[in-house]
Coordinates of C-alpha atoms in Angstrom, one line a residue:
M1 CA 126.9 123.3 92.5
T2 CA 130.4 122.1 92.8
H3 CA 130.0 118.4 92.2
S4 CA 127.5 115.9 90.8
V5 CA 125.0 115.0 93.5
K6 CA 125.2 111.3 94.2
I7 CA 121.8 109.7 94.1
G8 CA 120.7 106.4 95.6
V9 CA 117.5 104.9 94.0
S10 CA 115.5 102.4 96.0
G11 CA 113.5 100.3 93.6
T12 CA 113.9 98.7 90.2
G13 CA 110.3 99.0 88.8
F14 CA 108.9 101.2 86.1
I15 CA 109.5 104.5 87.9
A16 CA 113.0 103.6 89.1
K17 CA 114.1 102.4 85.7
G18 CA 112.8 105.5 84.0
L19 CA 114.4 107.8 86.6
I20 CA 117.8 106.0 86.4
S21 CA 117.7 106.3 82.6
L22 CA 116.9 110.0 82.8
L23 CA 119.6 110.8 85.3
A24 CA 122.2 109.0 83.1
S25 CA 122.0 112.0 80.8
T26 CA 122.5 114.7 83.4
D27 CA 125.7 116.4 84.4
D28 CA 124.8 117.6 87.9
M29 CA 123.5 114.3 89.2
K30 CA 124.7 110.7 89.2
V31 CA 123.1 107.5 90.3
V32 CA 125.7 105.7 92.3
S33 CA 123.6 103.1 94.1
I34 CA 120.4 101.1 93.3
L35 CA 118.7 99.0 95.9
T36 CA 116.7 96.0 94.8
R37 CA 115.1 93.0 96.6
R38 CA 115.3 90.9 93.4
P39 CA 118.2 88.6 92.7
I40 CA 120.5 91.0 90.9
E41 CA 121.0 88.7 87.9
T42 CA 117.2 88.8 87.3
V43 CA 116.9 92.6 87.1
E44 CA 116.4 93.6 83.4
G45 CA 116.2 96.8 81.5
I46 CA 118.2 99.0 83.9
Q47 CA 121.2 101.2 83.3
G48 CA 124.2 101.2 85.6
R49 CA 123.9 97.5 86.6
Q50 CA 127.2 97.9 88.5
A51 CA 125.3 100.0 91.0
L52 CA 122.8 97.3 92.0
T53 CA 122.8 95.9 95.5
N54 CA 120.6 93.9 97.8
D55 CA 122.2 95.4 100.9
T56 CA 120.8 98.6 102.5
D57 CA 124.0 99.6 104.2
T58 CA 125.9 99.3 100.9
F59 CA 123.1 101.2 99.1
L60 CA 123.3 104.1 101.5
K61 CA 127.1 104.4 101.6
N62 CA 128.4 107.5 99.8
V63 CA 125.1 108.9 98.6
D64 CA 123.9 112.5 99.1
L65 CA 120.2 111.9 98.6
V66 CA 117.8 108.9 98.4
V67 CA 114.9 108.5 96.0
E68 CA 112.5 105.9 97.4
C69 CA 110.2 104.6 94.6
S70 CA 109.9 100.9 95.5
G71 CA 106.1 101.2 95.8
D72 CA 106.3 99.0 99.0
V73 CA 105.3 100.4 102.4
I74 CA 107.0 97.9 104.6
H75 CA 110.3 97.7 102.8
G76 CA 110.4 101.4 101.9
S77 CA 109.8 102.4 105.5
E78 CA 112.8 100.4 106.6
V79 CA 115.0 101.9 104.0
I80 CA 114.0 105.5 104.9
D81 CA 114.6 104.7 108.6
Q82 CA 118.2 103.7 107.8
A83 CA 118.6 106.8 105.5
F84 CA 117.5 109.0 108.4
K85 CA 120.0 107.5 110.7
M86 CA 122.6 108.8 108.2
N87 CA 120.9 112.2 108.0
L88 CA 120.1 111.8 104.4
P89 CA 117.3 113.7 102.7
V90 CA 114.7 111.5 101.1
V91 CA 112.5 112.1 98.0
T92 CA 109.7 109.7 97.5
M93 CA 107.4 108.7 94.7
N94 CA 105.6 106.4 97.0
S95 CA 102.3 107.9 98.1
E96 CA 101.4 104.5 99.6
L97 CA 104.2 104.9 102.1
Q98 CA 103.6 108.6 102.7
V99 CA 100.0 108.0 103.9
T100 CA 101.0 105.0 106.1
T101 CA 104.3 105.9 107.7
G102 CA 105.2 109.3 106.2
S103 CA 104.1 111.3 109.2
Y104 CA 106.5 109.3 111.4
F105 CA 109.3 110.4 109.2
A106 CA 108.0 114.0 108.8
K107 CA 108.8 114.5 112.5
R108 CA 112.3 113.1 112.2
G109 CA 114.0 114.3 109.1
F110 CA 113.7 115.6 105.5
I111 CA 111.1 113.7 103.4
T112 CA 109.2 115.0 100.5
E113 CA 107.0 113.5 97.8
A114 CA 108.1 114.4 94.3
E115 CA 106.4 115.9 91.3
G116 CA 105.4 113.3 88.8
D117 CA 102.4 111.6 90.4
Q118 CA 99.3 113.5 91.1
P119 CA 100.0 114.6 94.7
G120 CA 103.3 116.2 93.8
C121 CA 101.8 117.8 90.7
L122 CA 98.9 119.2 92.8
A123 CA 101.4 120.6 95.3
A124 CA 103.3 122.4 92.5
L125 CA 100.0 123.7 91.1
H126 CA 99.1 124.9 94.6
E127 CA 102.3 126.9 94.9
N128 CA 101.6 128.4 91.5
A129 CA 98.0 129.2 92.3
L130 CA 98.9 130.9 95.6
S131 CA 101.6 133.0 93.9
M132 CA 98.9 134.4 91.6
G133 CA 96.5 135.3 94.4
F134 CA 94.1 132.4 94.1
K135 CA 92.4 130.9 97.2
P136 CA 92.1 127.1 96.6
L137 CA 88.9 125.4 97.6
V138 CA 89.3 122.0 95.8
Y139 CA 92.4 120.0 95.1
G140 CA 91.2 117.6 92.4
N141 CA 92.5 114.4 90.8
I142 CA 91.2 113.3 87.4
K143 CA 90.3 109.7 86.6
G144 CA 89.0 108.5 83.3
F145 CA 87.6 105.2 84.5
M146 CA 87.0 103.2 87.7
N147 CA 85.7 99.8 88.6
L148 CA 85.6 99.1 92.3
N149 CA 85.8 95.3 91.9
P150 CA 87.6 94.4 88.6
S151 CA 88.1 90.8 87.6
L152 CA 91.5 89.0 87.6
E153 CA 91.1 88.3 83.9
D154 CA 90.6 91.9 83.0
M155 CA 93.5 93.1 85.2
T156 CA 95.8 90.4 83.9
Y157 CA 95.1 91.6 80.3
W158 CA 95.7 95.3 81.1
S159 CA 98.8 94.5 83.1
K160 CA 100.3 92.8 80.1
A161 CA 99.0 95.4 77.7
K162 CA 100.5 98.3 79.7
G163 CA 103.6 96.6 80.9
I164 CA 103.0 97.3 84.6
S165 CA 102.5 95.0 87.5
L166 CA 99.2 93.3 88.2
P167 CA 98.8 94.9 91.7
M168 CA 99.6 98.3 90.2
V169 CA 97.0 98.2 87.5
T170 CA 94.5 96.8 89.9
S171 CA 95.0 99.6 92.4
F172 CA 94.6 102.1 89.6
T173 CA 91.3 100.5 88.5
D174 CA 89.6 99.9 91.8
G175 CA 90.3 103.4 93.0
T176 CA 92.7 102.5 95.8
K177 CA 95.5 104.6 94.2
V178 CA 93.4 107.8 93.8
Q179 CA 92.2 107.4 97.4
I180 CA 95.8 107.2 98.6
E181 CA 96.9 110.1 96.5
Q182 CA 94.1 112.4 97.7
A183 CA 94.6 111.4 101.3
L184 CA 98.2 112.5 101.0
V185 CA 97.1 115.8 99.4
A186 CA 94.5 116.4 102.1
N187 CA 97.2 116.0 104.8
G188 CA 100.0 117.7 103.0
L189 CA 98.0 120.8 101.9
H190 CA 95.9 121.0 105.1
A191 CA 92.6 120.2 103.4
G192 CA 89.7 117.9 104.5
I193 CA 87.5 115.3 102.8
L194 CA 83.8 115.5 102.4
A195 CA 83.2 111.8 103.2
D196 CA 84.9 108.5 103.6
G197 CA 85.7 107.2 100.2
L198 CA 85.6 110.8 98.8
T199 CA 82.8 111.8 96.4
G200 CA 84.3 110.8 93.0
E201 CA 81.6 112.5 91.0
T202 CA 81.2 111.5 87.3
V203 CA 81.3 114.7 85.2
E204 CA 81.4 115.9 81.6
N205 CA 84.4 118.2 82.2
I206 CA 86.6 119.2 85.1
E207 CA 85.2 122.7 85.3
I208 CA 81.7 121.3 86.1
G209 CA 83.2 118.9 88.6
G210 CA 85.3 121.6 90.2
Q211 CA 82.4 124.0 90.6
S212 CA 80.2 121.2 92.1
L213 CA 82.9 120.4 94.6
A214 CA 83.6 124.0 95.4
E215 CA 80.0 124.7 96.2
K216 CA 80.0 121.8 98.6
T217 CA 83.3 123.0 100.1
E218 CA 82.0 126.5 100.9
H219 CA 80.0 124.8 103.7
N220 CA 82.9 122.8 104.9
G221 CA 85.0 125.6 106.3
K222 CA 88.3 124.6 104.6
P223 CA 89.5 123.3 101.2
I224 CA 88.9 119.7 100.3
S225 CA 90.8 117.0 98.5
D226 CA 88.7 114.8 96.1
F227 CA 88.6 113.5 92.6
V228 CA 86.3 113.4 89.5
V229 CA 85.7 110.7 87.0
C230 CA 85.8 112.3 83.6
R231 CA 86.2 110.1 80.6
Q232 CA 87.2 112.9 78.3
G233 CA 89.4 114.6 80.9
P234 CA 93.2 114.8 80.8
P235 CA 95.4 112.6 82.9
G236 CA 96.2 115.3 85.3
V237 CA 95.1 117.4 88.3
F238 CA 93.1 120.6 88.9
I239 CA 92.5 123.2 91.6
T240 CA 89.2 125.1 91.8
A241 CA 89.6 128.4 93.6
R242 CA 88.2 131.8 94.3
H243 CA 90.0 135.1 93.5
D244 CA 89.6 138.7 94.6
G245 CA 86.6 140.4 93.0
N246 CA 88.7 143.1 91.5
Q247 CA 90.2 140.5 89.1
K248 CA 86.8 139.3 87.7
E249 CA 87.0 141.2 84.4
A250 CA 90.6 140.2 83.8
L251 CA 90.0 136.5 84.6
S252 CA 87.0 136.6 82.2
Y253 CA 89.1 138.1 79.5
L254 CA 91.8 135.4 80.2
K255 CA 89.2 132.7 79.5
L256 CA 88.8 131.5 83.1
G257 CA 85.1 132.2 83.1
E258 CA 82.8 134.5 85.0
G259 CA 83.5 133.2 88.5
P260 CA 83.2 133.0 91.4
Y261 CA 85.0 129.7 91.0
Y262 CA 88.0 129.4 88.7
T263 CA 89.6 126.1 87.7
L264 CA 93.3 125.8 87.0
S265 CA 94.6 122.5 85.7
T266 CA 97.7 120.6 84.7
S267 CA 96.9 118.3 81.9
F268 CA 99.7 115.8 82.5
H269 CA 101.7 114.0 85.1
L270 CA 105.0 112.5 83.8
C271 CA 106.0 110.3 86.6
H272 CA 109.8 109.7 86.7
L273 CA 110.5 112.6 84.2
E274 CA 109.3 115.1 86.8
I275 CA 111.1 113.6 89.9
I276 CA 114.3 115.4 88.8
K277 CA 112.6 118.8 89.4
T278 CA 112.0 117.9 93.0
I279 CA 115.6 116.5 93.5
R280 CA 116.9 119.9 92.2
R281 CA 114.5 121.7 94.5
V282 CA 115.9 119.8 97.5
V283 CA 119.5 120.2 96.4
D284 CA 118.9 124.0 96.0
G285 CA 117.6 124.2 99.5
K286 CA 114.0 125.2 98.5
G287 CA 112.4 122.9 101.1
I288 CA 109.7 120.3 101.1
L289 CA 107.2 120.2 98.2
L290 CA 104.7 117.8 100.0
N291 CA 104.6 115.3 102.7
N292 CA 102.0 113.7 105.0
T293 CA 102.8 116.2 107.8
A294 CA 103.5 115.2 111.4
H295 CA 99.9 115.3 112.3
P296 CA 97.6 113.7 109.6
S297 CA 93.8 113.8 109.8
V298 CA 93.2 111.5 106.9
S299 CA 94.2 107.8 106.3
V300 CA 93.3 105.1 103.9
K301 CA 91.3 102.2 105.3
A302 CA 91.0 98.7 103.8
V303 CA 87.5 97.7 102.7
A304 CA 86.5 94.2 101.9
K305 CA 85.6 93.5 98.2
R306 CA 83.9 90.2 99.2
D307 CA 83.0 88.3 102.3
L308 CA 86.2 87.3 104.2
T309 CA 86.3 84.3 106.5
A310 CA 88.4 83.6 109.6
G311 CA 91.7 82.1 108.8
E312 CA 92.2 83.7 105.3
T313 CA 95.5 85.3 104.6
I314 CA 95.8 88.5 102.7
S315 CA 99.3 88.6 101.2
Q316 CA 99.1 92.2 100.0
G317 CA 96.4 94.8 100.5
I318 CA 97.1 97.4 97.8
G319 CA 96.2 96.1 94.4
S320 CA 94.6 92.9 95.7
F321 CA 91.3 91.3 94.7
V322 CA 90.0 91.0 98.3
V323 CA 90.2 94.6 99.5
R324 CA 90.4 98.1 98.2
G325 CA 91.4 101.4 99.9
E326 CA 89.1 104.3 100.9
A327 CA 90.3 107.6 102.3
C328 CA 88.9 108.2 105.7
S329 CA 88.9 110.5 108.7
I330 CA 91.3 109.1 111.3
E331 CA 89.2 110.6 114.1
D332 CA 86.0 108.9 112.9
N333 CA 87.7 105.5 112.2
P334 CA 90.0 105.0 115.2
D335 CA 90.3 101.2 114.8
H336 CA 90.7 101.1 111.0
L337 CA 93.6 99.1 109.5
P338 CA 95.5 101.2 107.0
I339 CA 95.6 99.3 103.7
G340 CA 99.3 100.0 103.4
L341 CA 100.0 97.8 106.5
L342 CA 98.2 94.8 105.0
S343 CA 100.9 92.3 104.3
Q344 CA 100.6 88.6 105.2
A345 CA 97.6 89.6 107.3
V346 CA 95.3 86.9 108.8
I347 CA 91.5 87.4 109.1
E348 CA 90.6 86.7 112.7
K349 CA 86.9 87.3 112.5
P350 CA 84.6 87.2 109.5
V351 CA 84.3 90.5 107.5
K352 CA 81.4 91.2 105.2
A353 CA 81.8 92.7 101.8
G354 CA 81.8 96.4 102.1
E355 CA 83.0 96.4 105.7
T356 CA 86.1 98.1 107.0
L357 CA 89.0 95.9 108.2
T358 CA 90.1 96.8 111.7
F359 CA 92.8 95.8 114.1
S360 CA 90.1 94.0 116.0
N361 CA 89.3 91.6 113.2
V362 CA 92.6 91.2 111.4
S363 CA 96.1 90.4 112.7
I364 CA 99.3 91.5 111.0
P365 CA 102.9 90.6 111.6
G366 CA 105.1 93.0 113.5
S367 CA 107.1 95.4 111.4
F368 CA 108.9 98.8 111.6
A369 CA 105.9 100.2 109.6
L370 CA 103.4 99.0 112.2
N371 CA 105.5 100.6 115.0
A372 CA 105.7 103.8 113.0
W373 CA 101.9 103.9 112.5
N374 CA 101.3 103.3 116.3
D375 CA 103.6 106.2 117.0
I376 CA 101.7 108.4 114.6
I377 CA 98.3 107.8 116.2
K378 CA 99.2 106.9 119.8
D379 CA 97.4 110.0 121.0
T380 CA 94.1 109.1 119.3
R381 CA 93.6 105.4 119.8
P382 CA 95.1 102.4 121.7
V383 CA 98.3 100.9 120.4
F384 CA 97.9 97.6 118.6
S385 CA 100.6 94.9 118.2

């Protein structure tokens, strides 16, 4: 490498701040531009303040690679569109964007999710497993706790206690985040799902959960993406797989059990600390780690947490107290409204608690993200505007 790679970071939240701080100590990479939608004078706790800008054109000038980690589907899609017009590669830590508009971009340029969050960590574990001869059956995410309809009071407490935004902690708790992550994994690793909303079995340990899911998968015809709720489990990911029979004794000796199912796990995901590995992967020409592919089969629909009445406005879908996300088959849910597109949406017809929001009962403002979604699924359902 003959020069420091010039990095542009889109976002100034927890992930962006951590990545910018980490890159400040590297010799082969340099953050030269930081895009924020906040008034620049209000951005706190970030290194390299001189690189801050509110202007996308300024942000993209003189960068070699963009890291999109704003956590926002609508805004992030517009940023990536501009980056692609300049032939810039894009690394994301934005699974919400990937499952909503990522397939549009996968057909048009270089976009990859990074290691750090569970999807990227599963993709890395997948590569490792394949290299050792394992045949994955289950791509698993591990959650310690879930409450499908948490209270504002509880989420406000935990938001302050953990130092993360209220929508973020809410999407973690109500399962929306894990549904989004596993939808991305299903598409990116060419797996399926057993049911809308996944199974989310509560288990004593991940080996038990992995075996249970693997047994169900054998009748499915291809690997599945899912998650388990395991209070004592590590904050990581796992793959449950088969291996050739001639390795049975060796795998038993190596403490992986008697088979036929073997569970490999990564006991951590270190968010921004791991993004740097994917940046180096891209710079070194090693290709895409994971994206939503050009032809996804799984999306994440919005499901009402309570009865919704005509005329109500939903300012934000992901991390809200009125809807949550559920992974779903696109083919079986042709009219579903992806939760990532829910922004300033207006309820046109009443929706009962537990029902799926659709383009027929909700209207949303026009946006680049909406146009990208219509392009993705134009061959499977009518276009909505």
